[in-house]
Amino acid sequence: MQAETKPKNFPAKLYFRRRFCYNPCNTLRLPLGEMSLHRDWLYAEGKGDPYPELFRAGCVEEQVGGGIWRAESTETGCVERLLGRFFPYATYELTSAADDGCAAGFSFRMEGGMQARIGLRRHGENYTLFREVSTDGNVTDLQALAEDIPAEPGLRLQVSWQAHVVIITLIGEERRQLPHQFFPEFMDIISEKVFSAATAAVWTELSAGAVELRDICFCLDGGICQADPRPVRYEDGTPVMENGRLFITWSTRAGFGGFQSVVSWTPGLCDFRMEGALFFDYGDGRWQNDVATSLIFDRNRGKWLLWASAFHGGHYLQYAELENDPRFGLQVVDTERMPTESGIPGDSRLSDERLWLGKRGDEDPDMLFDKETGLWHMSVCRVSRVEGKDTYTYYLFTSKEPFSGYTFAGKVNDAGVTGGNLLSVGGRKYLVYGRRFDARAEYACVDLADPEHPERLSCDYDDGGFRGWGTVIPVPCGKRTRWVWLTFDRQRAHPEDTWSYGNLYVYDAQ
């Protein structure tokens, strides 16, 4: 596929045509659990207890069946049932129908007595959305978050956690996102020893009436926006393709925060499938939601190699070697961060940008292996001084090893750059990237043998954004090669989060 010689800056010779734009808002998911309501498990005669009772008060009658959990009382009462183990980046959803004065929602409990509840309470023809925090049963925080919510049939409550921050969405005839909710009592929830002992539950609170709940589930949600796409590749840059599907890492954006997703895609179709999610542990037992991953399967070693940005660990780079296939399911990756000049992890100050040491602000790493020279090529988006201003520039390094021993090999003569994707075609190596804060949809590429002379990419209809990603992928198509370009804009989906972008764009050239 890559035997023929290509010219300098080959990607700039291509003309890309827009195939489609796509935002799979909340539709891509990794299921984590659900409450099965197709048959009655309340009266199983001691032969099963799928959703144990965690709390009960008053006289409450329950019924399960036909996809509905119904709780009813002629007076007042409350019942809470276990849904499953809590995960600090999961989304919890249910559909509720309640009588006047009754409420339902989710309860999240930490070991030690801390509990947070989020739910909807019916008042006449409307609902009130509220939050409640308690310790050992004593309420310490009770707030109405939104009132006069029309009690329309099929109203869905969505609660998405991002560590100690919660994004609440109400889904009915319209989609309504509420302001972020902070739960400082859950500040340590991303610690594995904390969240592995925490639970998620469903509760109902009754006042001479009934509540009916359905479609109760929790999952890793594919987000309201996506960014930073990059193909999963073999060591020489060839994309990993199985059963006609490419594998892509991209950043899932949740409205606040997000995480690293792995998706599969059938090129030529608008057909994406969420396959996995990666979280990162620097050695302190905390699962960080870092993104911008370069994921490589090195066939020479028979192992997976990973580089990513350690945004929560000093904002420089981290790496890992993995025995298992990290593309599928919920994965935690134990990483090492790049050495720092001071030798102190997290202290990522650097006296010379040409040094192979961690520098604060380092982002978007990528690498590939050159079999002919036996060298790994590495690109790092690094802050440097250009015309009296700090801006991002691409620095290039080479080494005999994938994680260490790199030496400076050059610097791209461009500034305000991001999202570089290394590409090997016909014996030449290229870096394709987005650039400029002050221009609409500019993309460029350089030949690594001549990084001083970038050239612009061309397309028929640009994405209208700025500083997207230069993810150009060679895709086999019979005896041909289809050149696919996957990027994104920076249209924000949530007013409170600068990084709640963007929409995906797919181009190709032949």
Short mmCIF file of C-alpha atoms in Angstrom, two decimals, residues 89 147 155 314 323 490:
data_model
loop_
_atom_site.label_atom_id
_atom_site.label_comp_id
_atom_site.label_asym_id
_atom_site.label_seq_id
_atom_site.Cartn_x
_atom_site.Cartn_y
_atom_site.Cartn_z
CA TYR A 89 -17.33 9.13 35.18
CA GLU A 147 -38.55 24.65 39.25
CA LEU A 155 -39.46 12.91 31.03
CA GLY A 314 1.65 18.71 35.65
CA GLU A 323 0.32 -6.39 27.68
CA ARG A 490 -14.58 24.06 18.32
#
